[in-house]
Each structure stands twice: as structure tokens, then as C-alpha cells.
CSV table of C-alpha atoms in Angstrom, one decimal:
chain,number,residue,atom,x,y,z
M,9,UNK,CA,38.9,-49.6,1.6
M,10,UNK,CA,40.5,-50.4,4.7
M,11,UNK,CA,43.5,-48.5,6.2
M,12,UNK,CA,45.7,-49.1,8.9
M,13,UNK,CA,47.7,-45.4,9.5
M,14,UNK,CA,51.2,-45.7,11.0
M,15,UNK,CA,52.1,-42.5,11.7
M,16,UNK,CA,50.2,-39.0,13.2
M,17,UNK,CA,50.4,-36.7,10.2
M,18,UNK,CA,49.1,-39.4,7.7
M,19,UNK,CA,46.1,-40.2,9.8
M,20,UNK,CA,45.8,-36.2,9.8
M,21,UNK,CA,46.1,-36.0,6.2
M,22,UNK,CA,43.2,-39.3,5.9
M,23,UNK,CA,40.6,-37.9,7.7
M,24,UNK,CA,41.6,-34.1,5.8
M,25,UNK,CA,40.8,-36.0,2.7
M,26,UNK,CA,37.8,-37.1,4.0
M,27,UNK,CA,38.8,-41.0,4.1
M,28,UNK,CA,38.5,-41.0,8.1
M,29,UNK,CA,35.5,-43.5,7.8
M,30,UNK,CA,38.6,-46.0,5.7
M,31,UNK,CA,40.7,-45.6,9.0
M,32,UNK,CA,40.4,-48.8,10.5
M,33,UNK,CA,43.7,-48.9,12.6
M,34,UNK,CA,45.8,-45.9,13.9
M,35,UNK,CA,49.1,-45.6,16.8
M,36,UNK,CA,49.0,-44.7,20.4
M,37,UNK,CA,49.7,-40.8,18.8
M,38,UNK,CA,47.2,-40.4,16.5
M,39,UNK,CA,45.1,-38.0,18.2
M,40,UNK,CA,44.0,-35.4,15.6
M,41,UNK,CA,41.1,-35.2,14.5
M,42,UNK,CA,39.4,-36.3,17.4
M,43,UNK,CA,37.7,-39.2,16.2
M,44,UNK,CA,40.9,-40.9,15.8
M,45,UNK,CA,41.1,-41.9,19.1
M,46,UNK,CA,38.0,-44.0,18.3
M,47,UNK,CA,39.8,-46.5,15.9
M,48,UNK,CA,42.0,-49.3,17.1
M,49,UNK,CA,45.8,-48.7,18.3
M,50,UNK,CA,47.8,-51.3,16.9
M,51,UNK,CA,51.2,-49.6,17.4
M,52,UNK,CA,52.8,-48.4,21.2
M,53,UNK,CA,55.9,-47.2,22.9
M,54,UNK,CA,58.2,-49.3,24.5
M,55,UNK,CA,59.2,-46.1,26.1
M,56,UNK,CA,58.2,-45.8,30.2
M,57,UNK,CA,55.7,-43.1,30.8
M,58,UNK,CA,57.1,-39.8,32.9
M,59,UNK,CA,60.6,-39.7,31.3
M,60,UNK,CA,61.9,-36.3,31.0
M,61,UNK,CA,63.6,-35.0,28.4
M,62,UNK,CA,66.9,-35.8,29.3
M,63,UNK,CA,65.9,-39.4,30.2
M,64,UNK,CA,64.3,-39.5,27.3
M,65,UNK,CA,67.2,-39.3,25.0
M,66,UNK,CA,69.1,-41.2,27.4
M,67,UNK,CA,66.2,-44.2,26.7
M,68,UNK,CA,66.3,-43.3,22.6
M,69,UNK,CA,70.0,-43.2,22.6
M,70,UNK,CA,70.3,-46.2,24.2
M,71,UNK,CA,67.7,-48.6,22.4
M,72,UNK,CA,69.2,-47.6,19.3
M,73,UNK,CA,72.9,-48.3,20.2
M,74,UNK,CA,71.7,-51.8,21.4
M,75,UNK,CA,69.4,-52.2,18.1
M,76,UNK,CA,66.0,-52.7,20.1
M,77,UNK,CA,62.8,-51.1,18.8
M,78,UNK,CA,61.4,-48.3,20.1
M,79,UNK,CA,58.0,-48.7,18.7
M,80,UNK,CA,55.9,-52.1,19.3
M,81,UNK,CA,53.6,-53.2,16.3
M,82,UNK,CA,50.7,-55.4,17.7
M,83,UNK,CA,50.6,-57.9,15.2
M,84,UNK,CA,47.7,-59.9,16.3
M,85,UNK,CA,45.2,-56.6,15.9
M,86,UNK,CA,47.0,-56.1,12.5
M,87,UNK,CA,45.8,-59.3,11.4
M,88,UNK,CA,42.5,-59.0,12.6
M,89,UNK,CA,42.1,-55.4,11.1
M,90,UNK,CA,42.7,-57.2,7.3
M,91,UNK,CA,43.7,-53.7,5.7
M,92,UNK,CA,43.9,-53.0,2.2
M,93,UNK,CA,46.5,-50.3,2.5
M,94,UNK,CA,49.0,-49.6,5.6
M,95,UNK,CA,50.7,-46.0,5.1
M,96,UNK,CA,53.9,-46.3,7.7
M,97,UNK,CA,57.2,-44.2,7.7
M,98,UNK,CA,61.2,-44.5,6.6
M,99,UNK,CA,61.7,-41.2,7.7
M,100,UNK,CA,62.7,-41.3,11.4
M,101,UNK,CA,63.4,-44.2,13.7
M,102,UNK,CA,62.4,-42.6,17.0
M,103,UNK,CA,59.5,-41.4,15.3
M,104,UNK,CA,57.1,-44.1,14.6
M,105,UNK,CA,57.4,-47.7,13.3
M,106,UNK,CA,60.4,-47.8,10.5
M,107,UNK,CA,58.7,-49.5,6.9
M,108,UNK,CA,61.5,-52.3,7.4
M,109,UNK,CA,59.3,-53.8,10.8
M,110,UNK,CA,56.0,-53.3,8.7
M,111,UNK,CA,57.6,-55.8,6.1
M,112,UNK,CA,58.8,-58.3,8.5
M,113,UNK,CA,55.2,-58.3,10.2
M,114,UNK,CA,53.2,-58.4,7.1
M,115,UNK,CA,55.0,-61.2,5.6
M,116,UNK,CA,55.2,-63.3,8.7
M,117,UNK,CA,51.4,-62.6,8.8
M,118,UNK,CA,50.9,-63.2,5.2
M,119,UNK,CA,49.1,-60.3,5.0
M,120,UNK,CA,48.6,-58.8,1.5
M,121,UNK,CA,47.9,-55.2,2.1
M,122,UNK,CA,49.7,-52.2,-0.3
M,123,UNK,CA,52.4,-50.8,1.7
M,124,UNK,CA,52.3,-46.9,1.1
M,125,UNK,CA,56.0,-45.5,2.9
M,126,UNK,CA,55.6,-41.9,3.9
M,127,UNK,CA,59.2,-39.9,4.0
M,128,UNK,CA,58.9,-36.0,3.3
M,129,UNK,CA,61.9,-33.6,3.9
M,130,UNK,CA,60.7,-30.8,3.0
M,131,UNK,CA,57.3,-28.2,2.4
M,132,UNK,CA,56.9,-29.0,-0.8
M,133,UNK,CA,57.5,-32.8,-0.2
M,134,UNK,CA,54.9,-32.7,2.5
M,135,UNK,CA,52.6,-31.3,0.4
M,136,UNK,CA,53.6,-33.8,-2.1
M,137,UNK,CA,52.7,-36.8,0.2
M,138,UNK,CA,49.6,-35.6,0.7
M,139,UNK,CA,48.7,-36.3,-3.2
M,140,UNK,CA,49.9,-39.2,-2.5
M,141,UNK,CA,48.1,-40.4,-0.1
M,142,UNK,CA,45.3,-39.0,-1.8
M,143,UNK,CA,46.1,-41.3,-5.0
M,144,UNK,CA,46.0,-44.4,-2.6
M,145,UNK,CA,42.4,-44.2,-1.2
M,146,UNK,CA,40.9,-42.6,-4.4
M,147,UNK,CA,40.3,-38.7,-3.3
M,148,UNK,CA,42.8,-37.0,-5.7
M,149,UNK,CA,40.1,-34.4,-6.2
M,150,UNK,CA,40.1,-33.9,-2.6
M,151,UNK,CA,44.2,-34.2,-2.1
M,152,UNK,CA,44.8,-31.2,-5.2
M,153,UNK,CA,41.9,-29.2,-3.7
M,154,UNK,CA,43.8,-29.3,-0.1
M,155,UNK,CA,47.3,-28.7,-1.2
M,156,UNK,CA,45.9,-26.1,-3.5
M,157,UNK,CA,44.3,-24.3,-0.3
M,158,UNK,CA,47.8,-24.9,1.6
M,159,UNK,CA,49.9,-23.6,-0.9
M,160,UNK,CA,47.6,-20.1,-1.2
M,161,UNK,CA,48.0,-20.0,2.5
M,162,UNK,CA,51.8,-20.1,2.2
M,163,UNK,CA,51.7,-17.2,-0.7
M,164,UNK,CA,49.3,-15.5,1.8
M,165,UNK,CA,52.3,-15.2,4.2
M,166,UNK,CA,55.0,-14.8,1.9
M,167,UNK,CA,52.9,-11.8,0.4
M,168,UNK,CA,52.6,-10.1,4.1
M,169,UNK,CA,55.4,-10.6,5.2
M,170,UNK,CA,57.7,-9.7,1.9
M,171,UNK,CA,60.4,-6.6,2.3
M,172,UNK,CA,60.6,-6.7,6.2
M,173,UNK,CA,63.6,-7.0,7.8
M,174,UNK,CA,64.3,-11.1,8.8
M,175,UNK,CA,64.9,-11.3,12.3
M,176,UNK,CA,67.7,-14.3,13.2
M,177,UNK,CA,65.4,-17.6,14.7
M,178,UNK,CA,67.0,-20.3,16.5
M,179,UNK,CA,64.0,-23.5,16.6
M,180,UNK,CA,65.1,-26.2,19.4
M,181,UNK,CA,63.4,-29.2,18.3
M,182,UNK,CA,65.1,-30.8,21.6
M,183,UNK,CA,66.0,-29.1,24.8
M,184,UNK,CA,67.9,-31.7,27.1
M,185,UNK,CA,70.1,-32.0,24.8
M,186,UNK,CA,69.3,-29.0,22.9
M,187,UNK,CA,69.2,-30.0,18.6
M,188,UNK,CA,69.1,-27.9,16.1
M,189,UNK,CA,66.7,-28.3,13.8
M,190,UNK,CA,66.4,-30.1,10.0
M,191,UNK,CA,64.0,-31.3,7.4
M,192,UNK,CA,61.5,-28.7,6.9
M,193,UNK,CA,61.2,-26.4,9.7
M,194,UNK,CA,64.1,-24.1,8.4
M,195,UNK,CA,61.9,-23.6,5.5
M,196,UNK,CA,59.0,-22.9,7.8
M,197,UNK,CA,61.1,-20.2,9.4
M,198,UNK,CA,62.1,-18.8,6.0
M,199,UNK,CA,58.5,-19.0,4.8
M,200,UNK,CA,57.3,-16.9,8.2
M,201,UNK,CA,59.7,-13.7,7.2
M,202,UNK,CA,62.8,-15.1,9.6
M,203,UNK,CA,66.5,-16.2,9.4
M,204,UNK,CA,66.6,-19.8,10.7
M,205,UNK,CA,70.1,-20.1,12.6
M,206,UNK,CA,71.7,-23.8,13.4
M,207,UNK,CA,70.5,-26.9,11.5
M,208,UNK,CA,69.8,-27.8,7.5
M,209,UNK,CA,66.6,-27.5,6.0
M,210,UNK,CA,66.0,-30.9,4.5
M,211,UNK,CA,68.5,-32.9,6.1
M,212,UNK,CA,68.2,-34.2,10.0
M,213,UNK,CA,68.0,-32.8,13.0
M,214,UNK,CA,71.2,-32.4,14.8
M,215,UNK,CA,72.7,-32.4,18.8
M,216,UNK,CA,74.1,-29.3,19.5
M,217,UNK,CA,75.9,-27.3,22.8
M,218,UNK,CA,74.2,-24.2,24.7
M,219,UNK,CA,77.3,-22.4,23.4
M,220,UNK,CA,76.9,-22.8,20.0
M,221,UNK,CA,72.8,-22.1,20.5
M,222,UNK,CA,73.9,-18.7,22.1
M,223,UNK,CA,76.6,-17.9,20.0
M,224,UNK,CA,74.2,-18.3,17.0
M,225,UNK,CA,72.8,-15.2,18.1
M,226,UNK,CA,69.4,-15.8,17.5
M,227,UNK,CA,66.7,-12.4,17.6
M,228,UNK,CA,63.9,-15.5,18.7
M,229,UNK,CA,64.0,-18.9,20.4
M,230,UNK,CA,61.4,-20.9,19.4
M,231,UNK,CA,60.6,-24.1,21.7
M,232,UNK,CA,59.2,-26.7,19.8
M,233,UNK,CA,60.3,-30.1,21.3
M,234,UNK,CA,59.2,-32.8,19.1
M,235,UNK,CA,56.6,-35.2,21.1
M,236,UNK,CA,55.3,-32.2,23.4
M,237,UNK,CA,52.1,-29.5,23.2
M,238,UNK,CA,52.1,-26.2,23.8
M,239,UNK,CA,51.4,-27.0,27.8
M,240,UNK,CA,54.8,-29.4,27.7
M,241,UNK,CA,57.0,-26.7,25.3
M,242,UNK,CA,56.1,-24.3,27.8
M,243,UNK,CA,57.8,-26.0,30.4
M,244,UNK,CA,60.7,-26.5,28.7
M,245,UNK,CA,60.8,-22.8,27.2
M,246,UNK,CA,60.8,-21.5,30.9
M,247,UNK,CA,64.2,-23.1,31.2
M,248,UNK,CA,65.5,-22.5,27.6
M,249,UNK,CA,64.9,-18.4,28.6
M,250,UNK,CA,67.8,-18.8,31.2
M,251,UNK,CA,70.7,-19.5,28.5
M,252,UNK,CA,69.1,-16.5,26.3
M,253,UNK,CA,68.3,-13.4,28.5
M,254,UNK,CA,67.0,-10.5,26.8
M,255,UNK,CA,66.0,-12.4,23.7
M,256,UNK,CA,62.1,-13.5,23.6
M,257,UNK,CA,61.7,-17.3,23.6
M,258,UNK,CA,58.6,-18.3,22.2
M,259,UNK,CA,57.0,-22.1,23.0
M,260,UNK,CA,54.4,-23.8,20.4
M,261,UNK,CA,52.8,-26.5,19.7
M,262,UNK,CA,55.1,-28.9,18.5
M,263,UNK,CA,53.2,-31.9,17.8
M,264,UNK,CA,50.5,-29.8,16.4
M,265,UNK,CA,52.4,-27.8,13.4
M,266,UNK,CA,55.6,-28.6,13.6
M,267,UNK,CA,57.0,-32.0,14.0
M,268,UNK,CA,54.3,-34.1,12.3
M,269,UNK,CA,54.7,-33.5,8.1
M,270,UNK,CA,51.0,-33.4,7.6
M,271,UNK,CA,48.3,-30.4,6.9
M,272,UNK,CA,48.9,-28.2,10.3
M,273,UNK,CA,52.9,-27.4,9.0
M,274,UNK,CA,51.2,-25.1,7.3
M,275,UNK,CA,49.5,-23.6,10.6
M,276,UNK,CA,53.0,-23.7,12.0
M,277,UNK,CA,54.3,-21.1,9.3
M,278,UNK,CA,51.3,-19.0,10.0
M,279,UNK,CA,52.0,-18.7,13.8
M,280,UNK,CA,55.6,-18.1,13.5
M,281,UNK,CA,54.8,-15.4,11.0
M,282,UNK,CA,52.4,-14.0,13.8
M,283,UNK,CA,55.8,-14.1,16.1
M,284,UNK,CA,58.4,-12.4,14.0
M,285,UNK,CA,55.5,-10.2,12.2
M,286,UNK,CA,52.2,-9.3,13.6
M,287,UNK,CA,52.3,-6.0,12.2
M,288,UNK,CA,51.9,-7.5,9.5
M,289,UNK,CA,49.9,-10.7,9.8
M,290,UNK,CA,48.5,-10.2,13.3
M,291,UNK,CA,49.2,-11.9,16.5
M,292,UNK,CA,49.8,-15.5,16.8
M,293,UNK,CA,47.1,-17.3,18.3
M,294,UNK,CA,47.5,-18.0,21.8
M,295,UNK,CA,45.8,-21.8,21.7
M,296,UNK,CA,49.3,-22.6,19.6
M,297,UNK,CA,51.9,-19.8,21.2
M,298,UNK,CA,53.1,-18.6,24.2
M,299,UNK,CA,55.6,-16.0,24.7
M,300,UNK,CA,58.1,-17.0,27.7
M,301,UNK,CA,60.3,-14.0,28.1
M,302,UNK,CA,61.7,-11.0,25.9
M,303,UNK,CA,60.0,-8.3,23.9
M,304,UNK,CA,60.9,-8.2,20.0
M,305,UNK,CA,62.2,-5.8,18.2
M,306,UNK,CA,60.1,-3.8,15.3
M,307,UNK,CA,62.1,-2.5,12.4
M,308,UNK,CA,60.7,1.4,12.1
M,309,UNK,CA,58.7,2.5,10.1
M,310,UNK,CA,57.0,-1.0,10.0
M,311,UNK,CA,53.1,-1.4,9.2
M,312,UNK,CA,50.3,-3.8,8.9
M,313,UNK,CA,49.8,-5.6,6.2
M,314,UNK,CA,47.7,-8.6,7.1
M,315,UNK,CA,44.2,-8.3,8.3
């Protein structure tokens, strides 16, 4: 089989299933596992490089108001690539090439690949596109065996972390604007031990004011601006301490376990239960966190539960 990935977490979720070797085209983002930077890019940015984040909502808010793409899919390697199966997105139209552009391409192409669309909201949904992927390249042995190992992480947290007191967690999935988060990081929050403040788990991420972000009254600021690492969250987080001082502000890896729906979500939950518990599951690890400012609070009386 031949497979032309779309989007990051689906080419994560390919190669987790042990189908990297069907991977035949990938985007300018697919960069985990490493060997994904060794298959042809057939979709870029029409974004400029060196943006910040302010101009880069300026560019995204813009595009979109004037209907252009944001996202260019290079037709001409699609062709040549003759895939059996393209797995693309209808989830979010700044994040990677919208299902709609696939169609138009295809059929102008005459291309008669299966079209597998890719839209999770939440954990479980996530977990339930990997099985689906897994049903369209033939592993579903490999896809139960991997959600089944995800899902006993995610009991492994909730067991550690069960009874403590749920400190208050403001995620900025965007600082410049800030945006509050949706979709399934307030259920990563909940699943970690905390109380996610601002945004609806399950629905989109929304624009909000440093007012309302402070008024929230958040125990922990977690930086995790969708498109960035840990190296490019921390620069953001050193300005997001300066409208919260006193609380701790915490930057991660967004694109790692955060933003993209695939496998690592589940390493996301596990490092935020690190931040708001490592009496009980042990500190976060420091290739995925870094603490900016603040020291958090312990409830008394508090032990270690986790290993």
C-alpha cells in the first residue's frame, strides 16, 4: 500500500503502527519519527518564515477573511506518488490541508486513491482514529494493541493522581493573542489531576483578553502554543509570566503532546501530571517541560504515589 499522510499526528500514528515503510508522501511538519523527513513533502505553507506570533495571526486572520489557502498541496508530486490511500484533515483550517482541497485535487488529477478524513475532538476520539487508521492499512492488531497500551497509561495517571486536591490550570494554546483552549486538552488537564479554566473541551479553541486569563485565576499557566517546541514555548512563557506574577507558568512541548491528536497526547497528560503532581507521579521530564517562574503549592499531608 501506498500512503500519502496529510497531517503530523497521522503520520505519527503510521509509523506507530508500524506502516512507516507504506508512507510514501508526508507535509513540510511531519517530523516525528525521524525517518519521516525522508519521504517526499507534497504539502507547504504559504506562510513567510520568521513571523511572530502576533504576525502570525495577523497572516492567519487575514488569509481566511480573504478566503486564500493557507496550506499549498503540490499536485504534481501527488500524482507522481500514485497512492492508494491519502489520510488528510476536516478538523482545523489553519492546521493542515482542509479534506475539501484534497477532493478538488484528486478529481482534477483523476486520481483514485481512498480518502481517509481525520477529525478527533476529543481523548477518546483520538484514540479512536488511531483504530482507524489502523483499519485502513491493515494493522488492527497493531492499532487495538497501541490504544490498549495508551488507555492503561491514562488509568496509570488517573490511579496516581486520584483524591488530590485539583489545582486551577489555565493552557494558552496562543499567546499574541492569548486563546483559550478547546478540543481535547481540557480533558488532558482533567486526566493530569487539574481544573482546566477558560475554553471547552471538545469544542474550538477560542481568542481571549489578558483580563479574563488573569481573572480566571489559574494555580498554573501552561504555555503550549500550537506550531512551537518546547525551545519556542519557552520564549513565549517568559513573557506570559509578566501578566501572572506569583503563579508558576510552565512551557511544553506543544507540537510534541499537545496540539497534534496522535499517540504523544498521551505523553502530554503524563507531563502535566508531573507539573500539578510529582509527589505523586514524579517530576515531569525536562526534554518536554520547563518551569518559567512560580513555585507550586503542595496540599499537606500529600505523598508519593507513583514510582
Amino acid at each position: 500500500m501506498r500512503v500519502v499522510s496529510l497531517l503530523p499526528s497521522t503520520t505519527e500514528i503510521l509509523f506507530a503502527l508500524g506502516a512507516g515503510d507504506d508512507v510514501v508522501g508526508v507535509t513540510f511538519e511531519c517530523d516525528h519519527p525521524a525517518q519521516a523527513r525522508e519521504r517526499r513533502v507534497v504539502s507547504t505553507s504559504t506562510m513567510p518564515e520568521g513571523l511572530s506570533p502576533r504576525e502570525i495571526d495577523d497572516f492567519v486572520k487575514a488569509s481566511l477573511e480573504r478566503g486564500d489557502d493557507l496550506y499549498h498541496l503540490q499536485a504534481d508530486a501527488l500524482a507522481e506518488l500514485d497512492p492508494d490511500l491519502v489520510v488528510t484533515q476536516d478538523l482545523c483550517a489553519v492546521c493542515a490541508i482542509d479534506v475539501t482541497a484534497v477532493d478538488e485535487a484528486m478529481a482534477y488529477l483523476g486520481c483514485r486513491a481512498d480518502v481517509l478524513t481525520f477529525d478527533p475532538h476529543t481523548i477518546d476520539e483520538v484514540l479512536a482514529s488511531v483504530i482507524s487508521v489502523g483499519d485502513a492499512v491493515g494493522r488492527r492488531a497493531e492499532a487495538d494493541a497501541l490504544v490498549r497500551s495508551l488507555r492503561e497509561r491514562l488509568a496509570a495517571v488517573a490511579d496516581a493522581v486520584a483524591g488530590t486536591e485539583r489545582p486551577r490550570v489555565l493552557v494558552l494554546e496562543w499567546t499574541d493573542p492569548p486563546f483559550a483552549p478547546g478540543h481535547w486538552i481540557p480533558e488532558m488537564v482533567i486526566a493530569a489531576g487539574g481544573e482546566p479554566v477558560l475554553g471547552v473541551a471538545g469544542e474550538r479553541s477560542e481568542q481571549t483578553t489578558w483580563d479574563a486569563a488573569v481573572a480566571a485565576a489559574p494555580d498554573v499557566v501552561i504555555c503550549a502554543p500550537c506550531g512551537y517546541d518546547l525551545d519556542g514555548a519557552a520564549e513565549q512563557a517568559a513573557v506570559v509570566a509578566e501578566h501572572f506574577p506569583g503563579v508558576p507558568v510552565w512551557a511544553v512541548d506543544a507540537n510534541g503532546s499537545y496540539a497534534r491528536p496522535g499517540p504523544r497526547v498521551v505523553d502530554g497528560v503524563e507531563a502535566l501530571a508531573g507539573i500539578l503532581h510529582p509527589e505523586r507521579v514524579g517530576q515531569p521530564d525536562s526534554v518536554a517541560t520547563r518551569q518559567m517562574s512560580g513555585l507550586m503549592r503542595r496540599p499537606p499531608g500529600s505523598q508519593r504515589l507513583g514510582p
